[in-house]
mmCIF file of C-alpha atoms in Angstrom:
data_model
loop_
_atom_site.group_PDB
_atom_site.id
_atom_site.type_symbol
_atom_site.label_atom_id
_atom_site.label_comp_id
_atom_site.label_asym_id
_atom_site.label_seq_id
_atom_site.Cartn_x
_atom_site.Cartn_y
_atom_site.Cartn_z
ATOM 1 C CA LEU A 1 321.494 157.475 55.261
ATOM 2 C CA LEU A 2 318.599 157.225 57.729
ATOM 3 C CA ALA A 3 320.990 156.048 60.421
ATOM 4 C CA ASP A 4 323.291 159.008 59.702
ATOM 5 C CA LEU A 5 320.352 161.432 59.958
ATOM 6 C CA GLU A 6 319.234 159.895 63.245
ATOM 7 C CA SER A 7 322.781 160.103 64.570
ATOM 8 C CA ALA A 8 323.082 163.750 63.501
ATOM 9 C CA ALA A 9 319.715 164.576 65.105
ATOM 10 C CA ALA A 10 320.741 162.898 68.365
ATOM 11 C CA SER A 11 324.069 164.751 68.334
ATOM 12 C CA HIS A 12 322.303 168.072 67.706
ATOM 13 C CA SER A 13 319.857 167.413 70.539
ATOM 14 C CA ALA A 14 322.738 166.620 72.899
ATOM 15 C CA ASP A 15 324.555 169.808 71.882
ATOM 16 C CA VAL A 16 321.431 171.918 72.489
ATOM 17 C CA GLY A 17 320.892 170.301 75.891
ATOM 18 C CA TYR A 18 324.524 170.885 76.830
ATOM 19 C CA ARG A 19 324.321 174.548 75.688
ATOM 20 C CA HIS A 20 321.204 175.175 77.771
ATOM 21 C CA LYS A 21 322.700 173.437 80.798
ATOM 22 C CA LEU A 22 325.767 175.680 80.599
ATOM 23 C CA GLN A 23 323.533 178.718 80.111
ATOM 24 C CA LYS A 24 321.567 177.816 83.245
ATOM 25 C CA ARG A 25 324.793 177.339 85.229
ATOM 26 C CA LEU A 26 326.025 180.764 84.088
ATOM 27 C CA ILE A 27 322.761 182.547 84.956
ATOM 28 C CA MET A 28 322.607 180.900 88.390
ATOM 29 C CA LEU A 29 326.230 181.853 89.120
ATOM 30 C CA GLU A 30 325.607 185.443 88.025
ATOM 31 C CA ALA A 31 322.437 185.600 90.118
ATOM 32 C CA SER A 32 324.341 184.323 93.142
ATOM 33 C CA LEU A 33 326.998 187.005 92.614
ATOM 34 C CA VAL A 34 324.329 189.678 92.174
ATOM 35 C CA LYS A 35 322.611 188.608 95.369
ATOM 36 C CA ARG A 36 325.831 189.253 97.289
ATOM 37 C CA ASN A 37 326.964 192.474 95.582
ATOM 38 C CA GLN A 38 324.291 194.395 93.674
ATOM 39 C CA PRO A 39 320.482 194.435 93.226
ATOM 40 C CA MET A 40 320.126 193.688 89.498
ATOM 41 C CA THR A 41 321.957 192.454 86.435
ATOM 42 C CA VAL A 42 321.003 191.956 82.776
ATOM 43 C CA PHE A 43 320.922 188.301 81.690
ATOM 44 C CA ALA A 44 319.782 188.799 78.078
ATOM 45 C CA GLN A 45 318.939 191.654 75.740
ATOM 46 C CA GLY A 46 318.275 192.073 72.060
ATOM 47 C CA SER A 47 315.709 192.652 69.367
ATOM 48 C CA LEU A 48 312.560 190.507 69.238
ATOM 49 C CA ARG A 49 309.159 190.924 67.628
ATOM 50 C CA ILE A 50 306.038 191.071 69.784
ATOM 51 C CA LEU A 51 302.484 190.302 68.699
ATOM 52 C CA ALA A 52 300.469 193.461 69.380
ATOM 53 C CA THR A 53 296.724 193.994 69.068
ATOM 54 C CA ASN A 54 295.011 197.302 68.332
ATOM 55 C CA ASN A 55 291.237 197.326 67.786
ATOM 56 C CA LYS A 56 291.381 193.584 67.020
ATOM 57 C CA VAL A 57 294.122 194.187 64.412
ATOM 58 C CA PHE A 58 297.148 191.950 64.942
ATOM 59 C CA ALA A 59 300.692 193.038 64.027
ATOM 60 C CA TRP A 60 304.209 191.851 64.814
ATOM 61 C CA LEU A 61 306.212 194.862 66.051
ATOM 62 C CA GLU A 62 309.974 195.092 66.501
ATOM 63 C CA ARG A 63 310.972 195.760 70.115
ATOM 64 C CA TRP A 64 314.195 195.931 72.120
ATOM 65 C CA ILE A 65 313.868 193.550 75.061
ATOM 66 C CA GLN A 66 315.929 193.229 78.216
ATOM 67 C CA LEU A 67 315.744 190.385 80.734
ATOM 68 C CA ASP A 68 317.050 190.993 84.239
ATOM 69 C CA SER A 69 316.671 189.239 87.568
ATOM 70 C CA GLU A 70 313.154 190.604 88.197
ATOM 71 C CA VAL A 71 311.423 191.758 85.002
ATOM 72 C CA ILE A 72 311.324 191.755 81.207
ATOM 73 C CA SER A 73 311.455 195.329 79.873
ATOM 74 C CA PHE A 74 310.355 196.488 76.411
ATOM 75 C CA TRP A 75 311.490 199.522 74.395
ATOM 76 C CA GLU A 76 310.402 200.561 70.900
ATOM 77 C CA GLN A 77 314.107 200.627 69.994
ATOM 78 C CA GLN A 78 317.428 200.135 71.756
ATOM 79 C CA PRO A 79 317.585 202.752 74.556
ATOM 80 C CA ALA A 80 320.214 205.450 74.229
ATOM 81 C CA SER A 81 320.934 205.373 77.973
ATOM 82 C CA ASP A 82 320.078 203.449 81.145
ATOM 83 C CA LYS A 83 317.800 206.317 82.213
ATOM 84 C CA GLN A 84 315.375 205.831 79.298
ATOM 85 C CA ALA A 85 312.170 204.293 80.654
ATOM 86 C CA PRO A 86 310.738 201.200 78.915
ATOM 87 C CA VAL A 87 307.324 201.309 77.245
ATOM 88 C CA ARG A 88 306.302 198.105 79.007
ATOM 89 C CA VAL A 89 307.481 195.961 81.903
ATOM 90 C CA VAL A 90 306.439 192.384 82.686
ATOM 91 C CA SER A 91 307.339 190.947 86.079
ATOM 92 C CA LEU A 92 308.809 187.453 86.017
ATOM 93 C CA ARG A 93 306.438 186.608 88.873
ATOM 94 C CA GLN A 94 303.508 187.128 86.477
ATOM 95 C CA ILE A 95 304.835 184.492 84.044
ATOM 96 C CA THR A 96 303.326 181.066 84.647
ATOM 97 C CA ALA A 97 304.855 179.178 81.702
ATOM 98 C CA VAL A 98 307.229 179.505 78.742
ATOM 99 C CA ALA A 99 306.593 177.436 75.608
ATOM 100 C CA ALA A 100 307.210 177.377 71.864
ATOM 101 C CA SER A 101 304.440 178.704 69.631
ATOM 102 C CA THR A 102 303.262 177.936 66.104
ATOM 103 C CA LYS A 103 302.041 181.467 65.323
ATOM 104 C CA GLN A 104 305.330 182.280 63.622
ATOM 105 C CA ARG A 105 308.318 180.149 62.620
ATOM 106 C CA PHE A 106 310.495 181.145 65.615
ATOM 107 C CA SER A 107 307.836 182.439 68.011
ATOM 108 C CA PHE A 108 307.254 181.491 71.642
ATOM 109 C CA ARG A 109 304.594 182.153 74.250
ATOM 110 C CA LEU A 110 304.732 183.581 77.754
ATOM 111 C CA SER A 111 301.642 182.615 79.740
ATOM 112 C CA LEU A 112 300.693 185.296 82.283
ATOM 113 C CA GLU A 113 298.668 185.195 85.495
ATOM 114 C CA SER A 114 296.204 187.641 83.915
ATOM 115 C CA GLY A 115 295.277 185.004 81.333
ATOM 116 C CA ASP A 116 296.474 187.119 78.386
ATOM 117 C CA PRO A 117 299.449 185.370 76.739
ATOM 118 C CA LEU A 118 302.415 187.284 75.371
ATOM 119 C CA PHE A 119 303.795 186.118 72.025
ATOM 120 C CA LEU A 120 307.380 186.896 70.992
ATOM 121 C CA GLU A 121 309.348 185.984 67.875
ATOM 122 C CA ALA A 122 313.121 185.525 67.600
ATOM 123 C CA GLU A 123 315.275 185.656 64.463
ATOM 124 C CA SER A 124 316.281 181.989 64.533
ATOM 125 C CA GLU A 125 315.533 178.670 66.208
ATOM 126 C CA GLN A 126 318.686 178.950 68.312
ATOM 127 C CA SER A 127 317.815 182.488 69.418
ATOM 128 C CA ARG A 128 314.308 181.356 70.399
ATOM 129 C CA ALA A 129 315.715 178.437 72.402
ATOM 130 C CA ASP A 130 318.222 180.711 74.177
ATOM 131 C CA TRP A 131 315.567 183.289 75.096
ATOM 132 C CA MET A 132 313.153 180.618 76.320
ATOM 133 C CA ALA A 133 315.851 178.963 78.449
ATOM 134 C CA ALA A 134 316.999 182.296 79.919
ATOM 135 C CA ILE A 135 313.451 183.442 80.784
ATOM 136 C CA ALA A 136 312.531 180.051 82.253
ATOM 137 C CA THR A 137 315.689 179.984 84.384
ATOM 138 C CA CYS A 138 315.213 183.553 85.670
ATOM 139 C CA ARG A 139 311.534 182.832 86.389
ATOM 140 C CA GLU A 140 312.536 179.715 88.332
ATOM 141 C CA MET A 141 315.024 181.728 90.394
ATOM 142 C CA VAL A 142 312.374 184.366 91.203
ATOM 143 C CA HIS A 143 310.016 181.706 92.552
ATOM 144 C CA ASN A 144 312.845 179.699 94.131
ATOM 145 C CA PRO A 145 315.621 182.156 95.091
ATOM 146 C CA VAL A 146 319.138 180.762 94.790
ATOM 147 C CA ASP A 147 321.318 180.256 97.822
ATOM 148 C CA PRO A 148 324.669 182.078 98.118
ATOM 149 C CA GLU A 149 326.169 178.752 97.046
ATOM 150 C CA PRO A 150 323.661 177.474 94.449
ATOM 151 C CA GLN A 151 323.264 173.830 93.499
ATOM 152 C CA LEU A 152 324.361 174.020 89.873
ATOM 153 C CA PRO A 153 323.147 171.579 87.215
ATOM 154 C CA GLN A 154 325.655 168.754 87.139
ATOM 155 C CA LEU A 155 327.450 167.966 83.906
ATOM 156 C CA SER A 156 327.820 164.389 82.742
ATOM 157 C CA ASP A 157 331.293 162.908 82.231
ATOM 158 C CA GLN A 158 330.975 163.452 78.480
ATOM 159 C CA GLU A 159 329.903 167.081 78.962
ATOM 160 C CA THR A 160 332.742 167.666 81.437
ATOM 161 C CA ILE A 161 335.220 166.302 78.889
ATOM 162 C CA LEU A 162 333.686 168.577 76.235
ATOM 163 C CA GLU A 163 334.009 171.566 78.579
ATOM 164 C CA LEU A 164 337.667 170.694 79.211
ATOM 165 C CA HIS A 165 338.279 170.389 75.465
ATOM 166 C CA GLN A 166 336.737 173.827 74.969
ATOM 167 C CA THR A 167 338.936 175.273 77.716
ATOM 168 C CA ILE A 168 342.025 173.664 76.189
ATOM 169 C CA GLY A 169 341.014 175.014 72.773
ATOM 170 C CA VAL A 170 340.765 178.552 74.179
ATOM 171 C CA LEU A 171 344.159 178.221 75.894
ATOM 172 C CA GLN A 172 345.751 176.840 72.723
ATOM 173 C CA ALA A 173 344.321 179.746 70.739
ATOM 174 C CA LYS A 174 345.797 182.212 73.256
ATOM 175 C CA VAL A 175 349.194 180.459 73.119
ATOM 176 C CA SER A 176 349.127 180.544 69.302
ATOM 177 C CA GLN A 177 348.273 184.230 69.366
ATOM 178 C CA GLN A 178 351.111 184.945 71.789
ATOM 179 C CA ARG A 179 353.490 182.924 69.592
ATOM 180 C CA ILE A 180 352.474 184.964 66.552
ATOM 181 C CA LEU A 181 353.039 188.205 68.462
ATOM 182 C CA PHE A 182 356.419 186.953 69.698
ATOM 183 C CA GLU A 183 357.502 185.971 66.169
ATOM 184 C CA ARG A 184 356.362 189.351 64.877
ATOM 185 C CA VAL A 185 358.390 191.157 67.549
ATOM 186 C CA MET A 186 361.444 189.002 66.817
ATOM 187 C CA HIS A 187 361.058 189.723 63.098
ATOM 188 C CA ASN A 188 361.026 193.467 63.777
ATOM 189 C CA ILE A 189 364.061 193.158 66.057
ATOM 190 C CA ASN A 190 366.009 191.166 63.444
ATOM 191 C CA TYR A 191 364.995 193.636 60.737
ATOM 192 C CA LYS A 192 366.207 196.603 62.787
ATOM 193 C CA PHE A 193 369.396 194.734 63.699
ATOM 194 C CA ASP A 194 370.115 194.067 60.007
ATOM 195 C CA ILE A 195 369.615 197.762 59.240
ATOM 196 C CA LEU A 196 372.004 198.712 62.035
ATOM 197 C CA MET A 197 374.611 196.237 60.749
ATOM 198 C CA GLU A 198 374.312 197.654 57.217
ATOM 199 C CA ARG A 199 374.743 201.189 58.543
ATOM 200 C CA SER A 200 377.690 200.121 60.662
ATOM 201 C CA THR A 201 379.349 198.432 57.667
ATOM 202 C CA GLN A 202 378.704 201.484 55.522
ATOM 203 C CA LEU A 203 380.140 203.736 58.226
ATOM 204 C CA ASP A 204 383.290 201.588 58.421
ATOM 205 C CA GLN A 205 383.683 201.813 54.661
ATOM 206 C CA ASP A 206 383.265 205.576 54.705
ATOM 207 C CA LEU A 207 385.825 205.892 57.492
ATOM 208 C CA SER A 208 388.290 203.747 55.515
ATOM 209 C CA LEU A 209 387.911 205.963 52.480
ATOM 210 C CA ILE A 210 388.485 209.050 54.614
ATOM 211 C CA HIS A 211 391.700 207.556 56.033
ATOM 212 C CA ILE A 212 392.898 206.612 52.544
ATOM 213 C CA SER A 213 392.262 210.130 51.325
#
């Protein structure tokens, strides 16, 4: 049983590492595209809780957060339009480190140049890991801008095989969906053809009766 648990833990760790490596590749590719075509893009957005202080009273407040290529923006709730200004903006250049925190179950810490840390809490361990990886990658790109042709994290042979399996799985799903649609169309065609044959037979019978009369 212990061996099975260790094997499962190792497999989970490998999956998480693979997920973050793919996420970093995607962000770097998007950043490279943005650099050539437009000034900014959104890499992550969603609802997180932020540790706020007011007169030495601490409270975790729900906020809508958006991560782009330059800053992290905060709104009290999801903005109704792109023109709605955020209530707070933190430049990625001000962030010196990103690390998990023990203040809450799924919280993490952004260390700032000012010395005042920023604590955020996600809804799950996976969400926290994704946010931390995205912020760390964007911060790294701000301090070390990517080239038009970035050096992407290389995948191992096993990860490349996994990526190919995922691609094949997506293609097989699309083929299956197209097959289902084709069978549905053929069913409708056969159904309509049967109706036409029944009407034609009935018409022939009616014509025969008319001739007999």
